[in-house]
Coordinates of C-alpha atoms in Angstrom, one line a residue:
M1 CA 87.5 121.8 19.5
Q2 CA 85.5 121.2 16.0
P3 CA 81.8 121.6 16.7
P4 CA 80.1 118.3 15.6
C5 CA 78.4 119.7 12.3
L6 CA 82.0 120.5 11.2
K7 CA 83.6 116.9 11.5
E8 CA 82.2 115.6 8.4
V9 CA 83.4 118.7 6.3
T10 CA 86.8 118.5 7.2
Q11 CA 87.3 115.2 5.2
V12 CA 85.6 116.6 1.8
C13 CA 88.3 116.5 -0.8
F14 CA 89.0 114.6 -3.7
H15 CA 91.2 112.8 -2.4
G16 CA 89.9 113.1 1.3
C17 CA 92.7 115.2 2.2
C18 CA 91.3 119.1 2.2
P19 CA 90.2 120.8 5.5
S20 CA 87.8 122.9 6.1
Q21 CA 88.3 126.0 4.6
L22 CA 87.4 124.4 1.7
L23 CA 83.6 125.9 2.3
G24 CA 84.9 129.1 3.6
L25 CA 85.4 128.6 6.9
P26 CA 87.6 130.9 9.2
E27 CA 90.8 130.0 9.1
E28 CA 92.1 131.8 12.5
Q29 CA 94.2 128.7 13.8
P30 CA 97.8 128.7 13.0
T31 CA 97.6 125.1 13.0
I32 CA 96.2 124.9 10.0
S33 CA 98.5 126.1 7.7
K34 CA 100.3 122.8 6.7
S35 CA 96.6 121.6 5.6
R36 CA 95.8 124.8 3.8
S37 CA 98.9 124.0 1.9
T38 CA 97.3 119.9 1.5
S39 CA 94.2 121.9 0.4
S40 CA 95.9 124.0 -2.3
T41 CA 97.7 121.1 -3.9
C42 CA 94.6 118.6 -3.9
R43 CA 92.9 121.6 -5.5
R44 CA 95.3 121.8 -8.4
N45 CA 95.4 118.2 -9.1
F46 CA 91.9 118.4 -9.3
A47 CA 91.7 120.7 -11.8
V48 CA 94.9 119.4 -13.8
T49 CA 93.5 116.1 -13.6
T50 CA 90.1 116.9 -14.8
T51 CA 91.7 118.9 -18.3
S52 CA 94.7 116.4 -19.0
S53 CA 92.5 113.3 -18.6
F54 CA 89.5 114.1 -20.7
F55 CA 89.7 114.8 -24.3
P56 CA 93.4 116.9 -24.6
N57 CA 93.9 119.2 -26.9
T58 CA 91.1 117.7 -28.8
Q59 CA 88.4 119.7 -29.9
F60 CA 85.2 118.2 -31.2
T61 CA 83.5 119.8 -34.4
D62 CA 80.9 117.5 -35.3
H63 CA 78.3 116.0 -32.8
E64 CA 78.6 112.6 -34.7
S65 CA 82.5 112.7 -33.7
L66 CA 81.2 112.5 -29.9
P67 CA 82.8 109.3 -28.5
L68 CA 80.0 106.8 -27.3
L69 CA 78.4 106.7 -23.9
Q70 CA 80.2 103.5 -22.7
E71 CA 83.5 104.8 -23.8
S72 CA 83.2 108.0 -22.3
L73 CA 82.4 106.3 -19.0
S74 CA 85.1 104.3 -18.7
Q75 CA 87.5 107.2 -19.5
F76 CA 85.6 109.2 -16.4
K77 CA 85.5 106.1 -13.8
N78 CA 89.1 106.0 -14.6
A79 CA 89.8 109.4 -14.1
Y80 CA 88.1 109.4 -11.3
P81 CA 88.2 106.2 -9.4
Q82 CA 86.3 107.5 -6.4
Y83 CA 83.3 108.0 -8.3
L84 CA 82.9 104.3 -8.3
E85 CA 82.4 104.7 -4.2
T86 CA 79.2 106.5 -4.8
I87 CA 77.3 103.4 -6.1
Q88 CA 74.9 103.7 -3.2
V89 CA 73.6 106.9 -5.1
D90 CA 72.9 104.7 -8.0
Q91 CA 70.9 102.0 -6.2
I92 CA 68.8 104.5 -4.4
R93 CA 67.9 106.2 -7.6
A94 CA 67.1 102.7 -9.3
Q95 CA 65.2 101.5 -6.0
E96 CA 63.3 104.9 -5.1
Y97 CA 63.6 106.8 -8.1
Y98 CA 63.0 104.2 -10.7
H99 CA 60.6 106.7 -12.8
L100 CA 63.7 108.7 -14.1
S101 CA 64.6 105.5 -16.3
L102 CA 61.3 104.4 -17.3
S103 CA 60.4 108.0 -18.6
N104 CA 63.9 108.3 -19.9
H105 CA 63.8 111.8 -18.8
I106 CA 66.7 114.2 -17.5
C107 CA 65.8 116.6 -14.7
L108 CA 68.4 119.4 -14.6
D109 CA 66.2 122.2 -13.8
Y110 CA 66.1 122.0 -10.0
I111 CA 68.9 122.2 -7.2
G112 CA 67.8 122.2 -3.5
I113 CA 66.6 119.7 -1.2
G114 CA 63.5 117.6 -1.5
L115 CA 61.7 115.9 1.5
F116 CA 60.3 112.5 -0.1
S117 CA 61.3 109.9 -2.4
H118 CA 59.3 109.0 -5.9
T119 CA 58.3 105.6 -4.3
Q120 CA 56.6 107.4 -1.9
F121 CA 54.9 109.7 -4.1
Q122 CA 53.8 106.6 -6.1
N123 CA 53.5 103.5 -3.9
Q124 CA 51.9 100.6 -5.2
H125 CA 51.3 102.7 -8.1
S126 CA 54.0 101.4 -10.5
S127 CA 51.5 100.3 -13.4
I128 CA 51.2 103.9 -13.7
L129 CA 52.5 105.1 -17.2
P130 CA 55.6 107.3 -16.4
I131 CA 55.6 111.0 -16.6
A132 CA 57.1 112.7 -19.9
S133 CA 58.4 115.8 -18.6
C134 CA 59.2 117.5 -15.3
S135 CA 56.5 120.6 -15.9
S136 CA 53.8 117.8 -16.4
P137 CA 51.0 117.2 -14.1
P138 CA 51.2 113.9 -12.4
P139 CA 48.7 111.2 -12.6
E140 CA 45.7 110.8 -10.4
Y141 CA 46.2 108.0 -7.9
S142 CA 42.9 106.7 -5.8
E143 CA 44.8 107.1 -2.4
F144 CA 43.7 109.5 0.0
P145 CA 46.7 112.7 0.5
F146 CA 47.9 112.5 3.7
F147 CA 48.4 116.2 4.3
G148 CA 48.0 119.2 3.0
I149 CA 48.8 123.1 3.3
S150 CA 46.5 125.8 4.5
H151 CA 47.4 129.7 4.8
K152 CA 46.4 131.5 7.4
S153 CA 46.8 135.0 8.4
V154 CA 48.6 135.8 11.2
N155 CA 50.9 138.0 12.7
L156 CA 55.0 136.2 12.7
K157 CA 56.2 137.7 15.4
S158 CA 53.1 136.2 17.8
Q159 CA 53.4 132.9 16.0
L160 CA 57.3 133.1 16.6
L161 CA 56.7 133.8 20.4
H162 CA 53.3 132.5 21.2
G163 CA 52.7 129.6 18.2
G164 CA 53.2 126.6 20.4
Q165 CA 54.2 123.2 18.9
G166 CA 51.2 122.8 16.3
S167 CA 49.8 119.5 15.5
E168 CA 51.8 116.2 15.8
L169 CA 52.1 116.1 11.7
E170 CA 53.4 119.8 11.9
S171 CA 56.0 119.1 15.2
T172 CA 57.2 115.8 13.5
I173 CA 57.9 117.3 10.0
K174 CA 60.0 120.3 12.2
K175 CA 61.8 118.2 14.4
K176 CA 63.1 116.0 11.5
I177 CA 63.8 119.2 9.2
M178 CA 65.5 120.8 12.1
N179 CA 67.5 117.9 12.7
F180 CA 68.6 117.5 9.1
L181 CA 69.9 120.8 9.0
N182 CA 71.7 120.8 12.1
I183 CA 69.6 123.8 13.6
S184 CA 69.1 123.6 17.8
E185 CA 65.3 124.1 18.7
N186 CA 67.0 126.0 21.4
D187 CA 68.4 128.6 19.3
Y188 CA 65.8 128.9 16.7
C189 CA 62.0 128.9 15.9
M190 CA 60.6 127.6 13.0
V191 CA 57.3 128.4 10.7
F192 CA 56.2 126.8 7.6
T193 CA 55.8 129.2 4.7
A194 CA 53.7 128.7 1.3
N195 CA 57.3 128.8 -0.6
R196 CA 60.7 130.8 -0.7
S197 CA 59.0 134.0 -1.6
S198 CA 56.6 133.6 1.1
A199 CA 59.7 133.5 3.6
F200 CA 60.9 136.8 2.2
E201 CA 58.0 138.9 2.1
L202 CA 56.9 137.7 5.7
L203 CA 60.5 138.8 6.6
A204 CA 60.6 142.4 5.0
K205 CA 57.2 143.2 6.4
S206 CA 58.3 142.4 10.0
Y207 CA 61.8 143.7 9.8
P208 CA 62.1 147.3 11.2
F209 CA 63.5 148.9 8.5
Q210 CA 62.0 152.2 9.8
A211 CA 65.3 151.9 12.4
N212 CA 67.8 149.8 10.4
R213 CA 67.2 151.2 7.3
K214 CA 69.6 149.2 4.9
L215 CA 69.0 146.0 2.8
L216 CA 72.3 144.5 1.4
T217 CA 71.7 141.7 -1.3
V218 CA 74.1 138.9 -2.7
Y219 CA 72.6 137.7 -6.0
D220 CA 74.5 137.4 -9.5
Y221 CA 71.3 136.3 -11.0
E222 CA 67.6 137.9 -11.1
S223 CA 65.0 136.1 -8.8
E224 CA 61.3 136.8 -8.0
A225 CA 61.7 135.6 -4.7
V226 CA 64.6 138.0 -4.0
E227 CA 62.6 141.1 -6.1
T228 CA 59.8 140.8 -3.9
M229 CA 61.9 141.0 -0.7
I230 CA 63.5 144.2 -2.3
N231 CA 60.2 145.5 -2.8
S232 CA 58.4 144.7 0.2
S233 CA 61.4 146.1 1.9
E234 CA 61.7 149.3 0.0
K235 CA 57.8 149.9 1.1
R236 CA 58.9 150.0 4.3
G237 CA 61.8 152.6 3.9
A238 CA 64.4 150.5 3.2
R239 CA 67.9 151.5 1.3
V240 CA 68.4 148.9 -1.1
M241 CA 72.5 148.2 -2.1
S242 CA 73.5 145.2 -3.8
A243 CA 77.3 143.4 -4.5
E244 CA 78.5 143.2 -7.9
F245 CA 80.4 140.4 -9.7
T246 CA 83.5 141.2 -11.5
W247 CA 83.3 139.9 -15.3
P248 CA 84.4 137.1 -16.6
R249 CA 84.4 134.6 -13.6
L250 CA 81.5 136.2 -11.7
R251 CA 83.2 136.9 -8.6
I252 CA 82.3 139.0 -5.8
H253 CA 84.0 142.5 -5.9
S254 CA 85.3 142.2 -2.5
G255 CA 86.3 145.7 -2.5
K256 CA 83.1 147.0 -3.2
L257 CA 81.1 144.6 -0.8
K258 CA 83.6 145.4 2.0
K259 CA 83.0 149.0 1.7
M260 CA 79.3 148.2 1.8
I261 CA 79.7 146.1 4.7
V262 CA 82.5 148.0 7.0
R263 CA 81.1 150.8 9.3
K264 CA 83.0 154.2 8.7
R265 CA 82.1 154.8 12.6
K266 CA 81.9 152.6 15.8
K267 CA 78.4 152.6 16.3
K268 CA 76.2 150.4 18.4
K269 CA 72.8 151.0 16.4
I270 CA 72.0 147.8 14.0
R271 CA 72.6 149.0 10.2
G272 CA 70.3 146.6 8.6
L273 CA 70.0 143.3 7.1
F274 CA 72.5 141.7 5.0
M275 CA 70.8 138.8 2.7
F276 CA 73.3 136.3 1.7
P277 CA 73.4 132.8 -0.1
L278 CA 76.4 130.4 0.3
Q279 CA 75.7 129.2 -3.3
S280 CA 74.5 131.1 -6.4
R281 CA 71.7 128.7 -8.2
V282 CA 72.6 129.9 -11.5
T283 CA 76.2 130.0 -11.8
G284 CA 76.9 127.7 -8.8
A285 CA 79.8 129.9 -7.5
S286 CA 80.2 129.5 -3.9
Y287 CA 81.0 132.4 -1.5
S288 CA 82.9 132.3 1.8
Y289 CA 80.5 132.9 4.9
Q290 CA 83.2 135.0 6.4
W291 CA 81.1 137.7 4.7
M292 CA 78.4 136.8 7.3
S293 CA 81.2 136.8 10.1
M294 CA 82.1 140.3 8.4
A295 CA 78.4 141.4 8.4
Q296 CA 77.4 140.7 12.1
E297 CA 81.0 142.7 13.5
N298 CA 79.7 145.4 11.5
G299 CA 76.5 145.5 13.1
W300 CA 74.3 144.1 10.8
H301 CA 71.5 141.0 11.0
V302 CA 72.2 138.5 8.8
L303 CA 69.5 136.3 6.6
L304 CA 71.1 133.2 5.0
D305 CA 69.4 132.1 2.0
A306 CA 70.1 128.3 1.8
C307 CA 68.1 127.3 -0.4
A308 CA 70.6 126.6 -3.1
L309 CA 72.3 124.2 -0.8
G310 CA 71.9 120.8 -1.8
P311 CA 71.5 117.9 0.3
K312 CA 73.8 117.5 3.3
D313 CA 75.5 120.9 2.5
M314 CA 74.0 122.5 6.1
N315 CA 76.6 119.6 7.4
S316 CA 79.5 122.2 6.2
F317 CA 77.8 125.6 8.0
G318 CA 79.0 125.3 11.0
L319 CA 75.9 127.2 13.0
S320 CA 78.1 126.8 16.0
L321 CA 80.5 129.5 14.9
I322 CA 77.9 132.0 12.7
R323 CA 74.5 132.2 13.7
P324 CA 72.6 133.8 11.0
D325 CA 69.8 135.9 12.7
F326 CA 67.2 134.5 10.0
L327 CA 67.4 131.4 7.7
V328 CA 65.2 130.4 4.7
C329 CA 65.3 126.9 3.2
S330 CA 62.7 125.7 1.0
F331 CA 61.4 121.7 0.6
Y332 CA 59.5 122.0 -2.5
K333 CA 60.2 119.0 -4.9
V334 CA 59.8 115.1 -5.6
F335 CA 63.1 114.7 -7.7
G336 CA 61.7 114.3 -11.0
E337 CA 58.4 115.4 -10.4
N338 CA 56.2 118.8 -10.4
P339 CA 57.1 121.4 -7.3
T340 CA 55.4 120.4 -4.1
G341 CA 56.5 121.1 -0.7
F342 CA 56.8 124.1 1.8
G343 CA 59.0 127.0 2.6
C344 CA 60.6 127.3 6.2
L345 CA 61.6 130.5 7.7
F346 CA 63.8 130.4 11.2
V347 CA 64.6 133.0 13.1
K348 CA 66.9 133.4 16.2
K349 CA 65.3 133.3 19.5
S350 CA 67.2 136.4 20.5
T351 CA 66.4 138.6 17.4
V352 CA 62.4 137.9 17.5
P353 CA 61.8 140.5 19.8
V354 CA 63.6 143.4 17.2
L355 CA 60.4 142.3 14.9
E356 CA 57.4 144.3 14.2
A357 CA 53.8 143.3 14.1
S358 CA 52.5 142.6 10.7
T359 CA 50.3 140.6 9.7
S360 CA 50.5 138.5 6.4
M361 CA 49.1 135.5 4.8
G362 CA 52.8 133.9 3.5
I363 CA 52.2 131.5 6.9
V364 CA 50.6 128.2 6.4
S365 CA 49.7 125.0 8.6
L366 CA 49.9 121.3 7.6
V367 CA 46.5 120.1 7.5
P368 CA 46.1 116.2 8.1
A369 CA 44.3 114.2 5.4
K370 CA 41.3 113.5 7.6
K371 CA 40.4 117.6 7.9
L372 CA 41.3 118.3 4.3
F373 CA 38.2 118.1 2.6
C374 CA 36.3 119.3 5.7
L375 CA 34.9 123.0 4.3
P376 CA 32.1 124.6 6.4
E377 CA 28.7 125.5 4.8
D378 CA 30.2 129.1 5.0
S379 CA 33.6 128.3 3.5
S380 CA 36.4 130.8 1.9
G381 CA 37.4 128.0 -0.1
T382 CA 37.3 128.4 -4.3
D383 CA 34.8 127.1 -6.2
T384 CA 37.4 125.1 -7.8
E385 CA 37.9 122.9 -4.6
L386 CA 34.5 122.7 -3.8
E387 CA 33.5 121.5 -7.2
Q388 CA 36.4 119.0 -7.3
A389 CA 35.3 117.8 -3.9
S390 CA 31.6 117.5 -4.7
R391 CA 32.4 115.3 -7.9
L392 CA 34.8 113.1 -5.9
G393 CA 31.8 112.5 -3.4
N394 CA 33.9 114.2 -0.6
P395 CA 31.7 115.0 2.6
I396 CA 31.8 118.9 3.3
C397 CA 32.0 118.9 7.0
E398 CA 32.1 122.1 9.4
L399 CA 36.2 121.6 10.1
P400 CA 37.3 125.3 8.2
I401 CA 40.0 125.1 5.6
T402 CA 41.5 128.1 3.5
S403 CA 43.2 125.7 0.8
S404 CA 43.5 122.1 0.6
F405 CA 47.3 121.3 -1.2
S406 CA 49.2 118.3 -0.2
G407 CA 52.6 117.0 -0.6
P408 CA 53.5 113.2 -0.6
I409 CA 54.5 111.5 2.0
S410 CA 54.4 107.7 3.5
V411 CA 52.9 107.0 7.5
Q412 CA 53.3 103.6 9.0
S413 CA 50.4 104.3 11.3
I414 CA 49.7 101.7 13.9
Q415 CA 46.0 101.3 14.8
N416 CA 44.6 98.3 17.1
G417 CA 48.0 96.6 17.6
R418 CA 48.3 96.3 14.1
S419 CA 50.7 98.0 11.2
E420 CA 49.3 99.9 8.4
H421 CA 50.8 101.6 5.5
V422 CA 49.0 104.7 4.2
D423 CA 50.7 106.2 1.0
A424 CA 49.3 109.7 -0.6
T425 CA 50.0 112.7 -3.0
Q426 CA 49.2 116.0 -4.3
M427 CA 49.9 118.9 -5.3
H428 CA 50.3 122.5 -3.4
E429 CA 51.6 125.4 -3.8
S430 CA 55.4 126.0 -4.5
E431 CA 58.2 127.6 -6.2
A432 CA 57.9 126.1 -10.0
T433 CA 61.2 124.4 -11.3
T434 CA 61.6 127.3 -13.2
E435 CA 62.7 129.7 -10.2
H436 CA 65.7 130.9 -12.0
Q437 CA 63.5 132.4 -14.3
G438 CA 61.9 133.9 -11.2
T439 CA 58.6 132.3 -12.1
E440 CA 56.0 130.7 -9.7
H441 CA 52.6 128.9 -10.1
S442 CA 50.5 126.4 -7.9
S443 CA 48.4 123.6 -8.8
Q444 CA 45.5 121.8 -7.1
S445 CA 44.7 117.8 -7.7
V446 CA 41.7 116.5 -5.6
Q447 CA 42.3 112.8 -5.1
Q448 CA 39.5 110.0 -4.0
G449 CA 39.6 109.0 -0.2
K450 CA 39.7 106.0 1.8
K451 CA 37.1 105.5 4.0
G452 CA 37.8 104.3 7.8
E453 CA 41.4 104.7 7.3
H454 CA 41.7 107.1 10.6
S455 CA 40.6 106.7 14.1
R456 CA 40.6 108.8 17.2
N457 CA 43.8 106.8 18.4
F458 CA 45.9 107.4 15.5
S459 CA 49.5 107.6 16.3
S460 CA 52.1 107.7 13.4
E461 CA 55.8 107.7 12.7
I462 CA 56.2 110.1 9.3
E463 CA 59.0 109.0 7.0
C464 CA 60.8 111.7 4.8
R465 CA 62.9 109.0 2.2
G466 CA 64.4 112.0 0.6
L467 CA 66.1 113.5 3.9
D468 CA 66.8 109.8 4.9
H469 CA 68.8 108.8 1.7
V470 CA 71.2 111.8 1.8
D471 CA 71.7 111.4 5.7
S472 CA 72.7 108.0 4.8
L473 CA 75.1 109.2 1.8
G474 CA 76.9 111.8 3.8
L475 CA 78.4 114.9 2.7
I476 CA 81.7 113.5 1.4
L477 CA 79.9 111.2 -1.1
I478 CA 77.6 113.5 -2.3
S479 CA 79.7 116.2 -2.9
N480 CA 82.6 114.3 -4.6
R481 CA 80.1 112.8 -7.3
S482 CA 78.4 116.2 -8.0
R483 CA 82.0 117.8 -7.8
F484 CA 83.2 115.0 -10.7
L485 CA 80.0 115.3 -13.2
I486 CA 80.0 118.8 -12.8
N487 CA 83.3 119.7 -13.5
W488 CA 83.5 117.1 -16.7
L489 CA 80.4 118.6 -18.1
I490 CA 82.4 122.0 -18.3
N491 CA 85.6 120.4 -19.2
A492 CA 83.4 118.7 -22.5
L493 CA 81.3 121.3 -23.2
M494 CA 84.5 123.5 -23.8
K495 CA 85.5 121.0 -26.2
L496 CA 82.9 122.1 -28.8
Q497 CA 83.9 124.2 -31.6
H498 CA 82.5 125.4 -35.0
P499 CA 84.3 123.6 -37.8
N500 CA 85.3 126.0 -41.0
A501 CA 85.0 129.4 -39.0
D502 CA 87.3 132.2 -39.8
E503 CA 88.1 132.7 -35.9
R504 CA 88.4 130.2 -33.1
I505 CA 84.2 130.0 -32.2
R506 CA 83.3 128.1 -29.5
L507 CA 80.1 126.5 -29.6
V508 CA 79.6 127.4 -25.4
R509 CA 80.3 129.8 -23.4
I510 CA 80.2 129.7 -19.6
Y511 CA 79.1 132.2 -17.3
G512 CA 80.8 132.2 -14.0
P513 CA 83.6 129.8 -12.3
R514 CA 84.8 126.8 -14.6
I515 CA 86.8 124.1 -13.6
K516 CA 87.2 124.4 -10.2
F517 CA 87.5 122.1 -7.2
D518 CA 84.8 123.7 -4.8
R519 CA 82.3 124.9 -7.3
G520 CA 78.5 123.8 -7.0
P521 CA 76.5 121.9 -9.0
A522 CA 75.0 124.6 -11.1
L523 CA 75.9 126.3 -14.1
A524 CA 75.4 128.9 -16.4
F525 CA 76.3 128.9 -20.5
N526 CA 75.3 129.9 -23.7
V527 CA 75.3 128.6 -27.2
Y528 CA 76.7 130.3 -30.3
D529 CA 76.3 129.5 -34.1
W530 CA 78.8 129.5 -36.3
K531 CA 78.5 133.3 -37.0
G532 CA 79.0 133.9 -33.3
E533 CA 75.5 134.9 -32.5
R534 CA 74.0 133.8 -29.6
V535 CA 71.3 131.2 -29.6
E536 CA 68.6 132.3 -27.4
P537 CA 68.3 130.5 -24.2
T538 CA 64.4 129.8 -24.1
L539 CA 64.7 127.8 -27.7
V540 CA 67.9 126.4 -26.4
Q541 CA 65.3 125.1 -23.3
K542 CA 62.5 124.3 -25.9
L543 CA 64.7 122.0 -28.0
A544 CA 66.3 120.4 -25.0
D545 CA 62.6 119.4 -23.6
R546 CA 61.9 117.7 -27.0
S547 CA 65.2 115.8 -26.3
N548 CA 63.4 114.9 -22.9
I549 CA 65.7 116.9 -21.0
S550 CA 64.5 119.4 -18.3
L551 CA 66.5 122.8 -18.4
S552 CA 66.0 126.1 -17.3
Y553 CA 67.0 129.7 -18.2
G554 CA 67.5 133.1 -15.9
S555 CA 69.3 136.3 -16.0
L556 CA 72.5 137.3 -14.3
H557 CA 73.0 140.8 -13.3
H558 CA 75.2 143.0 -11.1
I559 CA 78.0 142.5 -13.2
W560 CA 81.0 144.6 -13.2
F561 CA 83.6 144.9 -15.9
S562 CA 87.0 146.7 -15.4
D563 CA 88.5 149.0 -18.3
K564 CA 89.8 146.0 -19.9
Y565 CA 86.8 144.4 -20.5
Q566 CA 84.3 147.7 -21.8
E567 CA 84.7 146.6 -25.3
E568 CA 83.6 142.9 -24.3
R569 CA 80.5 144.7 -22.1
E570 CA 78.9 146.1 -25.2
R571 CA 79.0 143.0 -26.9
V572 CA 77.6 140.2 -24.2
I573 CA 75.4 143.1 -22.0
E574 CA 71.6 142.8 -23.1
K575 CA 69.6 146.0 -22.1
K576 CA 65.8 145.5 -21.1
K577 CA 62.8 146.6 -23.1
N578 CA 60.2 148.8 -22.1
G579 CA 62.5 151.1 -20.0
E580 CA 62.6 148.6 -17.5
K581 CA 64.3 149.5 -14.3
A582 CA 66.6 147.0 -12.4
R583 CA 69.4 147.9 -9.5
D584 CA 72.6 148.4 -10.1
G585 CA 74.6 149.2 -6.7
N586 CA 73.3 151.8 -4.9
R587 CA 71.1 153.3 -7.5
R588 CA 68.3 152.4 -10.2
T589 CA 69.3 152.6 -13.6
K590 CA 68.5 151.5 -17.1
A591 CA 68.3 147.4 -16.7
N592 CA 71.6 145.4 -17.7
H593 CA 71.4 141.5 -18.0
I594 CA 72.3 138.8 -19.5
T595 CA 70.3 135.8 -20.4
V596 CA 71.8 131.9 -20.0
V597 CA 70.4 128.7 -19.9
T598 CA 70.6 127.2 -16.7
V599 CA 71.6 123.6 -15.7
A600 CA 71.5 122.1 -12.0
L601 CA 72.5 118.6 -10.8
G602 CA 70.8 116.8 -7.9
F603 CA 72.2 114.6 -5.9
L604 CA 70.8 111.6 -8.1
A605 CA 72.2 113.1 -11.1
N606 CA 74.7 110.4 -12.8
F607 CA 77.1 110.7 -15.8
E608 CA 74.7 109.1 -18.4
D609 CA 72.2 112.8 -17.8
I610 CA 75.3 115.1 -18.1
Y611 CA 76.7 113.0 -21.2
R612 CA 73.1 113.0 -23.0
L613 CA 73.0 116.9 -22.3
W614 CA 76.6 117.4 -23.6
A615 CA 75.5 115.7 -26.7
F616 CA 72.6 117.6 -27.2
V617 CA 74.4 120.8 -27.3
A618 CA 76.7 119.3 -30.0
Q619 CA 74.1 119.1 -32.2
F620 CA 74.2 123.1 -32.8
L621 CA 77.3 122.2 -34.1
D622 CA 75.0 121.5 -37.0
A623 CA 74.4 125.1 -38.6
D624 CA 71.1 123.5 -40.0
F625 CA 70.3 122.0 -36.5
V626 CA 67.3 124.5 -35.9
E627 CA 65.8 124.2 -39.4
K628 CA 65.9 121.1 -39.1
E629 CA 64.2 120.9 -35.8
R630 CA 61.6 123.4 -37.1
W631 CA 60.5 121.2 -40.4
R632 CA 60.4 118.2 -38.0
Y633 CA 58.4 119.0 -35.9
T634 CA 55.8 120.9 -38.6
A635 CA 56.2 117.6 -40.2
L636 CA 54.4 115.9 -37.4
N637 CA 51.8 118.3 -37.4
Q638 CA 52.9 120.1 -33.6
K639 CA 50.7 123.4 -33.5
I640 CA 53.6 125.1 -31.3
V641 CA 56.1 125.5 -32.9
E642 CA 57.6 128.7 -32.6
V643 CA 61.5 127.9 -32.5

């Protein structure tokens, strides 16, 4: 009998026909052989449709020769008629995320799950000017923030065993998140963390690496969060190993990974911690979670990194079949705004006893607004916090709080038999939108509070409309929409070719999977000039930002080249400067990597977003494009023109 959380995924398909192995589910039942054949046909048909329907036998050598937006959209809808069934996404975008159209800004620098809608973030403030960039600070509002986060120094194991339910606010949000992720409170306990890095570090400091010596990771990109996990684990005696990815499609090198997972002799002893994402947040490569099953069978504890999964992807996960010992996810962004939110660390209750006592600052509490600025006279709050509170006239009372950052939330509060709507916003520490670059930052925004809106008889029903939206849309609709968009974009980018070149030189090189049915909505690529020299990814990012498009960049690593690609390896691999070291398999070597531009499609992305990105990249077909941009911004008296 199929678990409830798998019912929907069995229908996910371009034509609604593909079975569950689409997302790497176990295929032990003999009854699915027919379905497997249908799945293969479905995937094959999708690839053929994509390559044959858009610009067949055509190469664009001039950005001015691209078809117009409306013409391209019409062709897109004809090739993918199921895209019309996703009109509900466009309606939600228009109603709840209208700032994306008002600002004319395209946000392609974020992948993951958001808690809140923009309307909640900016309710009753529609007259505020739209934000010009994803990295710009939000405007100040007059509404009082509903909650903030407060760091606390506690023992993770003790918190998991005896932490209790927490406040009403924490209990409500925790329940909403666990329901959304299909995680049972009977099987898992959870703590709120400041961000993804904090969750990893907490686990690294508590996992018994002295006894279970190995840490095995599966990441094709460099990440500060993952490095934090690795460095903390090594300090506690862990032996770190890493999976490798085969050039040129960056698939997992199955033979090497299997050799590291499978033990040579049967032993009951736990071997260590297997750290696994179901999808690369940089290349969009999807991995079968049969790897987790193999790891469990060979005596590993499993940590699932779910931060790269999109909305509703957990519906396909099937926790009833393969239940990881640890799971990390993050809710840290209002789509199109600065990062805001927190991370979550889930621990299987049967695994909690193996953890060691360790005190760390990574765990946070959600603090109701009425306590947000209540600092004692000997508070450990920073001068900045106290100065801001003083300037805004907020009283300082005797309720300790270490720091106050907030997330947007809408609350329907019931007081004295009447209904009252409270909306609030504020930023708190979280991973930056440029997490691909391994960068994290924090920001604070203290706002004027309303008086008299809280009473002792306060009860609330918390809305997280971002989660509600994707719940209403479902996995089939969201997956199909992102599949159509990302594969069209890949096909379109591959059609750009430099003119008058002695050799055939494509403008864009894509890393990882190309046109593929079950790839993720993320993409890694580089732009090359007419001489075949790479345009620096940071430069592409800067110029994109000037065109109101937010991209990111990252570094691919742990790439394995077979003998026939050794010559190509010398051309594409970069060597880090200043003797930096990186991990390669089981050893430390001179660091090799490839810096790339990265694109991530959120569930609200539409065709115009990817078309405008395509049109922007096509401008590099003009050999003088970069120089023209340099002089244009110099003429506009721009102070920073480092391109």
